Amino acid sequence: CLSDWSSDVCSSDLVFIKCGLATAAVTAAGFSLSRQDSTDGGCIAGFGKADITPDQPEPTNYSDQNVQGPIDVIMDRIYVRTTYFASGGEHLAIVSCDLLGLPTWFTDAVKNDLARLGIPEDHVAINCSHDHTAPEILFFRGVEQTDDAYNQFVKNRIVQSVQAAMADAEPVTIGFGTIDAPLNVNRVQIGRLNQVNSLDTPSGLVDQQLSVIRIYQLRSRKAGLIYNFAAHPLTVWTNHLVISAD
């Protein structure tokens, strides 16, 4: 929720964030990888999504910092999203979770399950959005972790999202685009959050390139975006004792 930003970023800057992503997507010049099935040597891709919102109170990154126990207020739902690719007998899954992070023992277990679906472990990329207001599966700063029941629930939902993406796969065109987005600063060199609330703050080295991959399904005419930008966003700041995708 952009309106909740506790910073000096003005509304025109927020519009630029949206327009920048759109511009990078538009400039992602599409090139057709296939108009055939992947078994003929072409490429197919599909999208999957599963809800990982907890149904009972769970600890978040803010629980210990505020002498607060598990959080039970749901501000908005959190999800796992998957993009699946297949070409020439090769299979690949890119997974993104609305979570702070995931430990290796967890991602190894997920990859083991996905191997049974025909996706090799080294063909799976699992990413987290560094969401501070999500259940704390990763042990971080001594904060209480989620229980085994929630961990198993998330693992199963990741597998479900991959299965959904595999079932959704069809011939695609894929494009790639970039744009410079001067919206981040290097807080490691200049201090913590209260010193970085303005884009005019002096900064060290930063990566300001916004990169976008656009996947367009030729039959259903459905498009998906995978984007990357170096930032540490905290959009849910004034009301952070909630479960949210931040």
PDB file of C-alpha atoms in Angstrom:
ATOM      1  CA  CYS A   1       0.000   0.000   0.000  1.00  0.00           C
ATOM      2  CA  LEU A   2       1.952   2.988  -1.267  1.00  0.00           C
ATOM      3  CA  SER A   3      -0.080   5.474   0.758  1.00  0.00           C
ATOM      4  CA  ASP A   4       1.344   4.015   3.979  1.00  0.00           C
ATOM      5  CA  TRP A   5       4.974   4.918   3.200  1.00  0.00           C
ATOM      6  CA  SER A   6       6.493   6.815   6.130  1.00  0.00           C
ATOM      7  CA  SER A   7       8.998   8.748   4.045  1.00  0.00           C
ATOM      8  CA  ASP A   8       9.454  11.997   2.193  1.00  0.00           C
ATOM      9  CA  VAL A   9       8.856  10.359  -1.165  1.00  0.00           C
ATOM     10  CA  CYS A  10       6.237  12.553  -2.825  1.00  0.00           C
ATOM     11  CA  SER A  11       3.258  11.363  -4.854  1.00  0.00           C
ATOM     12  CA  SER A  12       5.042  12.089  -8.142  1.00  0.00           C
ATOM     13  CA  ASP A  13       7.822   9.705  -7.089  1.00  0.00           C
ATOM     14  CA  LEU A  14       5.287   6.990  -6.315  1.00  0.00           C
ATOM     15  CA  VAL A  15       3.728   7.461  -9.735  1.00  0.00           C
ATOM     16  CA  PHE A  16       7.226   7.090 -11.212  1.00  0.00           C
ATOM     17  CA  ILE A  17       7.600   3.735  -9.453  1.00  0.00           C
ATOM     18  CA  LYS A  18       4.461   2.479 -11.182  1.00  0.00           C
ATOM     19  CA  CYS A  19       5.358   4.063 -14.523  1.00  0.00           C
ATOM     20  CA  GLY A  20       8.938   2.813 -14.309  1.00  0.00           C
ATOM     21  CA  LEU A  21       7.800  -0.780 -13.962  1.00  0.00           C
ATOM     22  CA  ALA A  22       5.323  -0.292 -16.776  1.00  0.00           C
ATOM     23  CA  THR A  23       7.969   1.307 -19.008  1.00  0.00           C
ATOM     24  CA  ALA A  24      10.421  -1.518 -18.412  1.00  0.00           C
ATOM     25  CA  ALA A  25       7.666  -4.000 -19.212  1.00  0.00           C
ATOM     26  CA  VAL A  26       6.682  -2.189 -22.410  1.00  0.00           C
ATOM     27  CA  THR A  27      10.301  -2.014 -23.559  1.00  0.00           C
ATOM     28  CA  ALA A  28      10.697  -5.749 -22.952  1.00  0.00           C
ATOM     29  CA  ALA A  29      10.788  -6.531 -26.648  1.00  0.00           C
ATOM     30  CA  GLY A  30       9.067  -9.876 -27.062  1.00  0.00           C
ATOM     31  CA  PHE A  31      10.686 -12.658 -29.035  1.00  0.00           C
ATOM     32  CA  SER A  32       8.724 -15.801 -29.791  1.00  0.00           C
ATOM     33  CA  LEU A  33      10.310 -18.881 -28.287  1.00  0.00           C
ATOM     34  CA  SER A  34       7.638 -21.215 -29.506  1.00  0.00           C
ATOM     35  CA  ARG A  35       4.278 -21.648 -31.144  1.00  0.00           C
ATOM     36  CA  GLN A  36       4.464 -25.388 -30.572  1.00  0.00           C
ATOM     37  CA  ASP A  37       4.441 -27.769 -27.664  1.00  0.00           C
ATOM     38  CA  SER A  38       7.673 -28.065 -25.647  1.00  0.00           C
ATOM     39  CA  THR A  39       8.069 -31.671 -26.754  1.00  0.00           C
ATOM     40  CA  ASP A  40       8.834 -30.329 -30.242  1.00  0.00           C
ATOM     41  CA  GLY A  41      11.792 -28.363 -28.917  1.00  0.00           C
ATOM     42  CA  GLY A  42       9.932 -25.106 -28.279  1.00  0.00           C
ATOM     43  CA  CYS A  43       9.169 -23.397 -24.990  1.00  0.00           C
ATOM     44  CA  ILE A  44       6.038 -23.289 -22.895  1.00  0.00           C
ATOM     45  CA  ALA A  45       5.395 -21.428 -19.644  1.00  0.00           C
ATOM     46  CA  GLY A  46       2.659 -21.214 -17.040  1.00  0.00           C
ATOM     47  CA  PHE A  47       1.724 -19.359 -13.869  1.00  0.00           C
ATOM     48  CA  GLY A  48       0.606 -20.633 -10.475  1.00  0.00           C
ATOM     49  CA  LYS A  49      -0.427 -18.995  -7.206  1.00  0.00           C
ATOM     50  CA  ALA A  50      -1.326 -20.270  -3.725  1.00  0.00           C
ATOM     51  CA  ASP A  51      -2.449 -18.526  -0.546  1.00  0.00           C
ATOM     52  CA  ILE A  52      -0.056 -18.911   2.441  1.00  0.00           C
ATOM     53  CA  THR A  53      -1.926 -16.638   4.871  1.00  0.00           C
ATOM     54  CA  PRO A  54      -1.903 -18.303   8.331  1.00  0.00           C
ATOM     55  CA  ASP A  55      -5.193 -19.293   9.946  1.00  0.00           C
ATOM     56  CA  GLN A  56      -3.825 -18.850  13.470  1.00  0.00           C
ATOM     57  CA  PRO A  57      -1.460 -16.339  15.180  1.00  0.00           C
ATOM     58  CA  GLU A  58       2.132 -16.585  13.972  1.00  0.00           C
ATOM     59  CA  PRO A  59       5.327 -14.710  14.933  1.00  0.00           C
ATOM     60  CA  THR A  60       6.674 -12.100  12.503  1.00  0.00           C
ATOM     61  CA  ASN A  61       9.910 -10.117  12.372  1.00  0.00           C
ATOM     62  CA  TYR A  62       8.258  -7.456  14.557  1.00  0.00           C
ATOM     63  CA  SER A  63       7.080  -9.824  17.300  1.00  0.00           C
ATOM     64  CA  ASP A  64      10.245  -9.716  19.444  1.00  0.00           C
ATOM     65  CA  GLN A  65      11.148  -6.094  18.637  1.00  0.00           C
ATOM     66  CA  ASN A  66       7.888  -4.880  20.159  1.00  0.00           C
ATOM     67  CA  VAL A  67       7.704  -7.377  23.043  1.00  0.00           C
ATOM     68  CA  GLN A  68       4.743  -8.687  21.110  1.00  0.00           C
ATOM     69  CA  GLY A  69       3.634 -12.275  20.766  1.00  0.00           C
ATOM     70  CA  PRO A  70       2.368 -13.973  17.603  1.00  0.00           C
ATOM     71  CA  ILE A  71       0.376 -11.729  15.257  1.00  0.00           C
ATOM     72  CA  ASP A  72      -3.274 -12.517  14.505  1.00  0.00           C
ATOM     73  CA  VAL A  73      -4.439  -9.440  12.529  1.00  0.00           C
ATOM     74  CA  ILE A  74      -4.652 -10.037   8.763  1.00  0.00           C
ATOM     75  CA  MET A  75      -4.204  -6.764   6.846  1.00  0.00           C
ATOM     76  CA  ASP A  76      -4.012  -8.505   3.463  1.00  0.00           C
ATOM     77  CA  ARG A  77      -3.409 -12.015   2.195  1.00  0.00           C
ATOM     78  CA  ILE A  78       0.087 -13.342   1.463  1.00  0.00           C
ATOM     79  CA  TYR A  79       0.897 -15.648  -1.435  1.00  0.00           C
ATOM     80  CA  VAL A  80       3.442 -17.830  -3.182  1.00  0.00           C
ATOM     81  CA  ARG A  81       3.678 -17.329  -6.949  1.00  0.00           C
ATOM     82  CA  THR A  82       5.370 -19.573  -9.506  1.00  0.00           C
ATOM     83  CA  THR A  83       6.418 -19.215 -13.125  1.00  0.00           C
ATOM     84  CA  TYR A  84       7.175 -22.536 -14.808  1.00  0.00           C
ATOM     85  CA  PHE A  85       9.136 -23.026 -18.027  1.00  0.00           C
ATOM     86  CA  ALA A  86       9.677 -26.147 -20.132  1.00  0.00           C
ATOM     87  CA  SER A  87      11.700 -26.543 -23.322  1.00  0.00           C
ATOM     88  CA  GLY A  88      13.382 -29.485 -25.019  1.00  0.00           C
ATOM     89  CA  GLY A  89      12.807 -31.792 -22.071  1.00  0.00           C
ATOM     90  CA  GLU A  90      14.189 -29.260 -19.574  1.00  0.00           C
ATOM     91  CA  HIS A  91      12.009 -27.932 -16.747  1.00  0.00           C
ATOM     92  CA  LEU A  92      12.481 -24.791 -14.623  1.00  0.00           C
ATOM     93  CA  ALA A  93      10.503 -23.169 -11.799  1.00  0.00           C
ATOM     94  CA  ILE A  94      10.915 -19.646 -10.408  1.00  0.00           C
ATOM     95  CA  VAL A  95       9.080 -19.276  -7.091  1.00  0.00           C
ATOM     96  CA  SER A  96       8.414 -16.042  -5.207  1.00  0.00           C
ATOM     97  CA  CYS A  97       7.058 -15.974  -1.637  1.00  0.00           C
ATOM     98  CA  ASP A  98       5.607 -13.146   0.452  1.00  0.00           C
ATOM     99  CA  LEU A  99       8.007 -14.011   3.289  1.00  0.00           C
ATOM    100  CA  LEU A 100      11.094 -12.530   4.941  1.00  0.00           C
ATOM    101  CA  GLY A 101      13.291 -15.437   3.923  1.00  0.00           C
ATOM    102  CA  LEU A 102      13.565 -19.220   3.978  1.00  0.00           C
ATOM    103  CA  PRO A 103      16.300 -21.420   5.528  1.00  0.00           C
ATOM    104  CA  THR A 104      18.226 -23.918   3.437  1.00  0.00           C
ATOM    105  CA  TRP A 105      16.678 -26.920   5.181  1.00  0.00           C
ATOM    106  CA  PHE A 106      13.254 -25.670   4.073  1.00  0.00           C
ATOM    107  CA  THR A 107      14.147 -24.919   0.445  1.00  0.00           C
ATOM    108  CA  ASP A 108      15.963 -28.265   0.194  1.00  0.00           C
ATOM    109  CA  ALA A 109      12.767 -30.027   1.295  1.00  0.00           C
ATOM    110  CA  VAL A 110      10.734 -28.105  -1.296  1.00  0.00           C
ATOM    111  CA  LYS A 111      13.208 -28.929  -4.075  1.00  0.00           C
ATOM    112  CA  ASN A 112      13.102 -32.576  -3.101  1.00  0.00           C
ATOM    113  CA  ASP A 113       9.316 -32.577  -3.537  1.00  0.00           C
ATOM    114  CA  LEU A 114       9.563 -30.732  -6.870  1.00  0.00           C
ATOM    115  CA  ALA A 115      12.088 -33.278  -8.139  1.00  0.00           C
ATOM    116  CA  ARG A 116       9.261 -35.814  -7.994  1.00  0.00           C
ATOM    117  CA  LEU A 117       7.389 -33.602 -10.463  1.00  0.00           C
ATOM    118  CA  GLY A 118      10.310 -33.812 -12.893  1.00  0.00           C
ATOM    119  CA  ILE A 119      11.998 -30.498 -12.039  1.00  0.00           C
ATOM    120  CA  PRO A 120      15.668 -31.005 -11.041  1.00  0.00           C
ATOM    121  CA  GLU A 121      16.739 -29.353  -7.796  1.00  0.00           C
ATOM    122  CA  ASP A 122      19.231 -27.114  -9.608  1.00  0.00           C
ATOM    123  CA  HIS A 123      16.410 -25.915 -11.886  1.00  0.00           C
ATOM    124  CA  VAL A 124      14.409 -24.369  -9.016  1.00  0.00           C
ATOM    125  CA  ALA A 125      14.857 -20.772  -7.831  1.00  0.00           C
ATOM    126  CA  ILE A 126      13.006 -19.831  -4.627  1.00  0.00           C
ATOM    127  CA  ASN A 127      12.853 -16.123  -3.845  1.00  0.00           C
ATOM    128  CA  CYS A 128      11.373 -14.191  -0.917  1.00  0.00           C
ATOM    129  CA  SER A 129      10.299 -10.550  -1.046  1.00  0.00           C
ATOM    130  CA  HIS A 130      11.874  -9.829   2.378  1.00  0.00           C
ATOM    131  CA  ASP A 131       8.442  -9.247   3.878  1.00  0.00           C
ATOM    132  CA  HIS A 132       8.805  -8.148   7.521  1.00  0.00           C
ATOM    133  CA  THR A 133       5.084  -8.606   8.225  1.00  0.00           C
ATOM    134  CA  ALA A 134       4.936 -12.289   7.285  1.00  0.00           C
ATOM    135  CA  PRO A 135       5.281 -15.389   9.477  1.00  0.00           C
ATOM    136  CA  GLU A 136       8.899 -15.946  10.558  1.00  0.00           C
ATOM    137  CA  ILE A 137       9.979 -19.311   9.133  1.00  0.00           C
ATOM    138  CA  LEU A 138      13.595 -18.112   8.952  1.00  0.00           C
ATOM    139  CA  PHE A 139      15.423 -17.844  12.296  1.00  0.00           C
ATOM    140  CA  PHE A 140      16.428 -14.178  12.416  1.00  0.00           C
ATOM    141  CA  ARG A 141      17.574 -11.999  15.324  1.00  0.00           C
ATOM    142  CA  GLY A 142      16.306 -14.481  17.891  1.00  0.00           C
ATOM    143  CA  VAL A 143      12.648 -14.003  16.950  1.00  0.00           C
ATOM    144  CA  GLU A 144      10.384 -16.976  17.641  1.00  0.00           C
ATOM    145  CA  GLN A 145       9.887 -19.147  14.571  1.00  0.00           C
ATOM    146  CA  THR A 146       6.721 -20.614  13.115  1.00  0.00           C
ATOM    147  CA  ASP A 147       5.669 -24.096  14.154  1.00  0.00           C
ATOM    148  CA  ASP A 148       5.983 -27.288  12.110  1.00  0.00           C
ATOM    149  CA  ALA A 149       2.327 -27.161  11.073  1.00  0.00           C
ATOM    150  CA  TYR A 150       2.682 -23.792   9.337  1.00  0.00           C
ATOM    151  CA  ASN A 151       6.019 -24.782   7.809  1.00  0.00           C
ATOM    152  CA  GLN A 152       4.466 -27.901   6.297  1.00  0.00           C
ATOM    153  CA  PHE A 153       1.483 -25.850   5.119  1.00  0.00           C
ATOM    154  CA  VAL A 154       3.749 -23.406   3.242  1.00  0.00           C
ATOM    155  CA  LYS A 155       5.836 -26.217   1.745  1.00  0.00           C
ATOM    156  CA  ASN A 156       2.700 -27.906   0.440  1.00  0.00           C
ATOM    157  CA  ARG A 157       1.367 -24.638  -0.969  1.00  0.00           C
ATOM    158  CA  ILE A 158       4.623 -23.983  -2.822  1.00  0.00           C
ATOM    159  CA  VAL A 159       4.355 -27.409  -4.433  1.00  0.00           C
ATOM    160  CA  GLN A 160       0.687 -26.704  -5.278  1.00  0.00           C
ATOM    161  CA  SER A 161       1.617 -23.416  -6.955  1.00  0.00           C
ATOM    162  CA  VAL A 162       4.228 -25.195  -9.068  1.00  0.00           C
ATOM    163  CA  GLN A 163       1.718 -27.893 -10.033  1.00  0.00           C
ATOM    164  CA  ALA A 164      -0.778 -25.179 -11.003  1.00  0.00           C
ATOM    165  CA  ALA A 165       1.878 -23.440 -13.117  1.00  0.00           C
ATOM    166  CA  MET A 166       2.744 -26.709 -14.865  1.00  0.00           C
ATOM    167  CA  ALA A 167      -0.945 -27.315 -15.643  1.00  0.00           C
ATOM    168  CA  ASP A 168      -1.238 -23.742 -16.946  1.00  0.00           C
ATOM    169  CA  ALA A 169       1.747 -24.009 -19.326  1.00  0.00           C
ATOM    170  CA  GLU A 170       1.307 -23.097 -23.000  1.00  0.00           C
ATOM    171  CA  PRO A 171       3.412 -21.581 -25.828  1.00  0.00           C
ATOM    172  CA  VAL A 172       4.780 -18.135 -24.967  1.00  0.00           C
ATOM    173  CA  THR A 173       6.773 -15.164 -26.122  1.00  0.00           C
ATOM    174  CA  ILE A 174       9.332 -13.806 -23.674  1.00  0.00           C
ATOM    175  CA  GLY A 175      10.834 -10.330 -23.516  1.00  0.00           C
ATOM    176  CA  PHE A 176      13.348  -8.515 -21.346  1.00  0.00           C
ATOM    177  CA  GLY A 177      13.576  -4.807 -20.537  1.00  0.00           C
ATOM    178  CA  THR A 178      15.416  -2.463 -18.186  1.00  0.00           C
ATOM    179  CA  ILE A 179      15.085   1.112 -16.997  1.00  0.00           C
ATOM    180  CA  ASP A 180      17.045   3.244 -14.529  1.00  0.00           C
ATOM    181  CA  ALA A 181      14.953   3.995 -11.424  1.00  0.00           C
ATOM    182  CA  PRO A 182      16.755   6.413  -9.041  1.00  0.00           C
ATOM    183  CA  LEU A 183      14.593   5.496  -6.047  1.00  0.00           C
ATOM    184  CA  ASN A 184      17.045   3.810  -3.670  1.00  0.00           C
ATOM    185  CA  VAL A 185      19.937   4.845  -1.437  1.00  0.00           C
ATOM    186  CA  ASN A 186      22.746   2.942   0.272  1.00  0.00           C
ATOM    187  CA  ARG A 187      21.796   2.961   3.949  1.00  0.00           C
ATOM    188  CA  VAL A 188      24.705   0.697   4.941  1.00  0.00           C
ATOM    189  CA  GLN A 189      27.066   3.604   4.380  1.00  0.00           C
ATOM    190  CA  ILE A 190      24.867   6.413   5.751  1.00  0.00           C
ATOM    191  CA  GLY A 191      22.772   4.977   8.560  1.00  0.00           C
ATOM    192  CA  ARG A 192      19.465   3.355   9.367  1.00  0.00           C
ATOM    193  CA  LEU A 193      15.921   4.060   8.199  1.00  0.00           C
ATOM    194  CA  ASN A 194      15.323   7.338  10.052  1.00  0.00           C
ATOM    195  CA  GLN A 195      18.225   8.857   8.100  1.00  0.00           C
ATOM    196  CA  VAL A 196      17.121   7.598   4.710  1.00  0.00           C
ATOM    197  CA  ASN A 197      13.611   9.041   4.385  1.00  0.00           C
ATOM    198  CA  SER A 198      14.483  11.322   1.484  1.00  0.00           C
ATOM    199  CA  LEU A 199      15.745  10.562  -1.993  1.00  0.00           C
ATOM    200  CA  ASP A 200      18.008  13.596  -1.567  1.00  0.00           C
ATOM    201  CA  THR A 201      19.955  11.783   1.165  1.00  0.00           C
ATOM    202  CA  PRO A 202      23.660  11.406   0.256  1.00  0.00           C
ATOM    203  CA  SER A 203      24.323   7.829  -0.783  1.00  0.00           C
ATOM    204  CA  GLY A 204      27.038   5.373  -1.625  1.00  0.00           C
ATOM    205  CA  LEU A 205      27.036   2.856  -4.470  1.00  0.00           C
ATOM    206  CA  VAL A 206      23.608   1.524  -5.471  1.00  0.00           C
ATOM    207  CA  ASP A 207      22.143  -0.581  -8.256  1.00  0.00           C
ATOM    208  CA  GLN A 208      19.328   1.533  -9.696  1.00  0.00           C
ATOM    209  CA  GLN A 209      18.460  -0.699 -12.630  1.00  0.00           C
ATOM    210  CA  LEU A 210      14.911  -2.078 -12.700  1.00  0.00           C
ATOM    211  CA  SER A 211      14.849  -5.269 -14.774  1.00  0.00           C
ATOM    212  CA  VAL A 212      11.704  -6.946 -16.062  1.00  0.00           C
ATOM    213  CA  ILE A 213      11.018 -10.248 -17.802  1.00  0.00           C
ATOM    214  CA  ARG A 214       7.638 -10.389 -19.544  1.00  0.00           C
ATOM    215  CA  ILE A 215       6.077 -13.766 -20.341  1.00  0.00           C
ATOM    216  CA  TYR A 216       3.089 -13.680 -22.717  1.00  0.00           C
ATOM    217  CA  GLN A 217       0.939 -16.762 -23.269  1.00  0.00           C
ATOM    218  CA  LEU A 218      -0.092 -16.992 -26.919  1.00  0.00           C
ATOM    219  CA  ARG A 219      -3.331 -18.950 -26.461  1.00  0.00           C
ATOM    220  CA  SER A 220      -4.865 -17.434 -23.346  1.00  0.00           C
ATOM    221  CA  ARG A 221      -3.286 -13.998 -23.989  1.00  0.00           C
ATOM    222  CA  LYS A 222      -2.272 -13.829 -20.360  1.00  0.00           C
ATOM    223  CA  ALA A 223       0.917 -12.005 -19.358  1.00  0.00           C
ATOM    224  CA  GLY A 224       3.154 -12.338 -16.326  1.00  0.00           C
ATOM    225  CA  LEU A 225       6.045 -10.203 -15.080  1.00  0.00           C
ATOM    226  CA  ILE A 226       9.173 -11.146 -13.155  1.00  0.00           C
ATOM    227  CA  TYR A 227      10.939  -8.007 -11.969  1.00  0.00           C
ATOM    228  CA  ASN A 228      13.989  -7.190  -9.867  1.00  0.00           C
ATOM    229  CA  PHE A 229      14.984  -3.987  -8.077  1.00  0.00           C
ATOM    230  CA  ALA A 230      17.530  -3.509  -5.284  1.00  0.00           C
ATOM    231  CA  ALA A 231      15.537  -2.063  -2.389  1.00  0.00           C
ATOM    232  CA  HIS A 232      14.507  -2.680   1.203  1.00  0.00           C
ATOM    233  CA  PRO A 233      10.905  -1.442   1.177  1.00  0.00           C
ATOM    234  CA  LEU A 234       8.884  -1.140   4.375  1.00  0.00           C
ATOM    235  CA  THR A 235       5.479   0.027   3.199  1.00  0.00           C
ATOM    236  CA  VAL A 236       3.639  -1.207   6.306  1.00  0.00           C
ATOM    237  CA  TRP A 237       5.443   0.913   8.875  1.00  0.00           C
ATOM    238  CA  THR A 238       3.048   2.799  11.152  1.00  0.00           C
ATOM    239  CA  ASN A 239       0.794  -0.259  11.590  1.00  0.00           C
ATOM    240  CA  HIS A 240       3.197  -3.177  11.374  1.00  0.00           C
ATOM    241  CA  LEU A 241       1.711  -5.580  13.940  1.00  0.00           C
ATOM    242  CA  VAL A 242      -0.241  -7.287  11.169  1.00  0.00           C
ATOM    243  CA  ILE A 243       0.110 -10.051   8.611  1.00  0.00           C
ATOM    244  CA  SER A 244       0.606  -8.382   5.240  1.00  0.00           C
ATOM    245  CA  ALA A 245       2.447  -8.749   1.920  1.00  0.00           C
ATOM    246  CA  ASP A 246       4.073  -5.367   2.811  1.00  0.00           C
TER     247      ASP A 246
END
